[in-house]
Each structure stands twice: as structure tokens, then as C-alpha cells.
Tab-separated table of C-alpha atoms in Angstrom:
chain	number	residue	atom	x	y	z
A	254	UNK	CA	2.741	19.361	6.027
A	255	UNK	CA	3.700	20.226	2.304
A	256	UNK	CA	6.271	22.133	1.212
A	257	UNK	CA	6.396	23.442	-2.549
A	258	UNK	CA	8.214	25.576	-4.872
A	259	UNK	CA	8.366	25.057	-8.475
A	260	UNK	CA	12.269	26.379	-8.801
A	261	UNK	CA	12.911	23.018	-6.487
A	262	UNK	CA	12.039	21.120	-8.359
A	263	UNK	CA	9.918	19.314	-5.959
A	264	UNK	CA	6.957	19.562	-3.518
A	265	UNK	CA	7.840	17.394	0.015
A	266	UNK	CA	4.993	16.318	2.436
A	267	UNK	CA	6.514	14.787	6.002
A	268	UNK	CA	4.925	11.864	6.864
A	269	UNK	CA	5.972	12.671	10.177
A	270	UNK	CA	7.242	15.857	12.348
A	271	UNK	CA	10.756	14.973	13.318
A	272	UNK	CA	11.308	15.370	17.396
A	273	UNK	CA	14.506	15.708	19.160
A	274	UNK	CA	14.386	11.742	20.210
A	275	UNK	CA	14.881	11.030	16.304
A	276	UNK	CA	17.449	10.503	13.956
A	277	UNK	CA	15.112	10.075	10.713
A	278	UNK	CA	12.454	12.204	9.150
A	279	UNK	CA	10.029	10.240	6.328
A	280	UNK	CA	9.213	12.228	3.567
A	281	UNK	CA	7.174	12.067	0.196
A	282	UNK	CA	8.588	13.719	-2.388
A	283	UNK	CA	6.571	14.765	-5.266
A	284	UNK	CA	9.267	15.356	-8.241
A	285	UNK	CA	7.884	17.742	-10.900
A	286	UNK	CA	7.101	16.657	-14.399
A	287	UNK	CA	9.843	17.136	-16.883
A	288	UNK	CA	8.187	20.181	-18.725
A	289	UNK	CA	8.068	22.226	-15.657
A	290	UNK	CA	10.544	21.154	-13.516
A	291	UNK	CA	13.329	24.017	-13.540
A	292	UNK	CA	15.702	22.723	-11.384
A	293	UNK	CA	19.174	21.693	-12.995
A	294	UNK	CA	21.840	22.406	-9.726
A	295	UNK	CA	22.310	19.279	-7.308
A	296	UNK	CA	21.437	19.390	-3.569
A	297	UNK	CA	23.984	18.624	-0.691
A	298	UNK	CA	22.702	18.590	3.184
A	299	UNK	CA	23.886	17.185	6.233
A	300	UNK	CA	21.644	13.820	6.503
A	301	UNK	CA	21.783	10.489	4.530
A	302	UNK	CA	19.175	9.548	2.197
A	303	UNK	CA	17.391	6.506	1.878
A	304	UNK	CA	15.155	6.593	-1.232
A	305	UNK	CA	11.910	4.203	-2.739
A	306	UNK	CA	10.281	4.844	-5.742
A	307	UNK	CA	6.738	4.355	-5.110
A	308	UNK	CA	5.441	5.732	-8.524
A	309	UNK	CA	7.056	7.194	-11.992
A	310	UNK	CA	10.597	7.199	-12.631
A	311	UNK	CA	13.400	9.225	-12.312
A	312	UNK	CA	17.110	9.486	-12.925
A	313	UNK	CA	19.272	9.772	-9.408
A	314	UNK	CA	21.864	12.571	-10.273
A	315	UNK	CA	24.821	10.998	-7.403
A	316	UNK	CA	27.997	12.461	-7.592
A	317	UNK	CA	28.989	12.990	-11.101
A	318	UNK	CA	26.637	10.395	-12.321
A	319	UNK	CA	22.696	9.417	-13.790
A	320	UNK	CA	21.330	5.872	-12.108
A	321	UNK	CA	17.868	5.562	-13.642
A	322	UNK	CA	15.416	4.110	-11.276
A	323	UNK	CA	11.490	3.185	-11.553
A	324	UNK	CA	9.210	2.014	-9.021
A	325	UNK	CA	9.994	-0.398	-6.421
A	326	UNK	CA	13.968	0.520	-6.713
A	327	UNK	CA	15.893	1.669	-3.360
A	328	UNK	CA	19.019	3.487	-2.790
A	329	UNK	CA	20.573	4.423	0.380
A	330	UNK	CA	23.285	7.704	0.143
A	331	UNK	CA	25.539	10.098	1.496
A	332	UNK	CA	23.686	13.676	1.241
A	333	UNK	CA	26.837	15.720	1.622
A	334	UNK	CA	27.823	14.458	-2.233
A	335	UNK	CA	25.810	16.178	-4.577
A	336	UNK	CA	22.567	15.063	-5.657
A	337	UNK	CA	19.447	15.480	-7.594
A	338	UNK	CA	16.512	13.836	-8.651
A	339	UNK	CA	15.807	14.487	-11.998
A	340	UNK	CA	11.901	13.620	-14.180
A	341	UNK	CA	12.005	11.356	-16.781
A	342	UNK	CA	8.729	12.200	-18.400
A	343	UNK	CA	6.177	14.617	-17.711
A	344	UNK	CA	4.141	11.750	-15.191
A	345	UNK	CA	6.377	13.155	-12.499
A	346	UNK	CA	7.447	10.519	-9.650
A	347	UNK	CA	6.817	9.870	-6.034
A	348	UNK	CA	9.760	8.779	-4.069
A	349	UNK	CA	9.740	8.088	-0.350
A	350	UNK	CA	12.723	9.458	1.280
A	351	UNK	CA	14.071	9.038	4.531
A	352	UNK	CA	16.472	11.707	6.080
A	353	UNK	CA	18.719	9.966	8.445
A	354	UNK	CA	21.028	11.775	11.062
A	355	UNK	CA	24.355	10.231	11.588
């Protein structure tokens, strides 16, 4: 299933459906090139986050501050502290994310 809308920022495809025996949910996310990506506010939800860059880069907006990562970097976060991912170039990025329940 994909999910888009261009004011997100991002597109999402589930890699699979989460059922009610299951505390994560595996996600692509597709994050927009630079040039169109509109979305400036950070995110907070419920779940934690653990994050791989599979392609592109992309700064990791965390709480008041910019990590840059690139493919093949991981980080693993609280999503109740606000959060973004922002484009670093107009090549976009695909990050695997896993939504984990506490």
C-alpha cells in the first residue's frame, strides 16, 4: 500500500499490514526531492522509530537538532520528540523505517 501527499513531505509504502499480534510496522519511505518537498514542521507520534538509509541522503531533524545521514546509516528514536526528515538534494532518499510499539 502507498500513501502520498506532497505537503508531507513524503510518500510511505508498508512492507507489511500491521495485525493486532504486532508491535512493529516496516515501512519505505520515499522522502521528496528538495525542490518540491514543502514540508518544514516536525512530526511527533506515539511509536519509536528505527531508521536505514537504503538510498540518497538526508538530514534527521531530532529534537532541536540536524544529524546528516547517507546510505547504510541507522538510527533508532523516540517518536514523541519532534522529528523530520529533511532532502538534501533533489535525488530524494529512501529510508526504511520501522514503527515500533512500546
Amino acid at each position: 500500500m502507498n500513501v502520498d501527499d506532497e505537503n508531507m513531505g513524503y510518500s510511505f509504502e508498508l512492507l507489511a499490514n500491521r495485525s493486532h499480534f504486532s508491535r512493529i510496522e516496516p515501512t519505505i519511505v520515499h522522502v521528496t526531492p528538495k525542490d518540491y518537498n514543502k514540508r518544514h514542521e516536525p512530526y511527533t507520534h506515539s511509536q519509536d522509530e528505527f531508521i536505514y538509509i537504503v538510498e540518497g541522503a538526508i538530514e534527521l531533524f531530532y529534537d532541536g537538532e540536524k544529524h546528516y545521514m547517507e546510505k547504510g546509516d541507522t538510527s533508532y528514536f523516540k517518536g514523541v520528540k519532534p522529528h523530520l526528515f529533511i532532502p538534501v538534494d533533489n535525488d530524494g532518499a529512501k529510508v526504511l523505517t520501522v514503527f515500533i510499539d512500546d
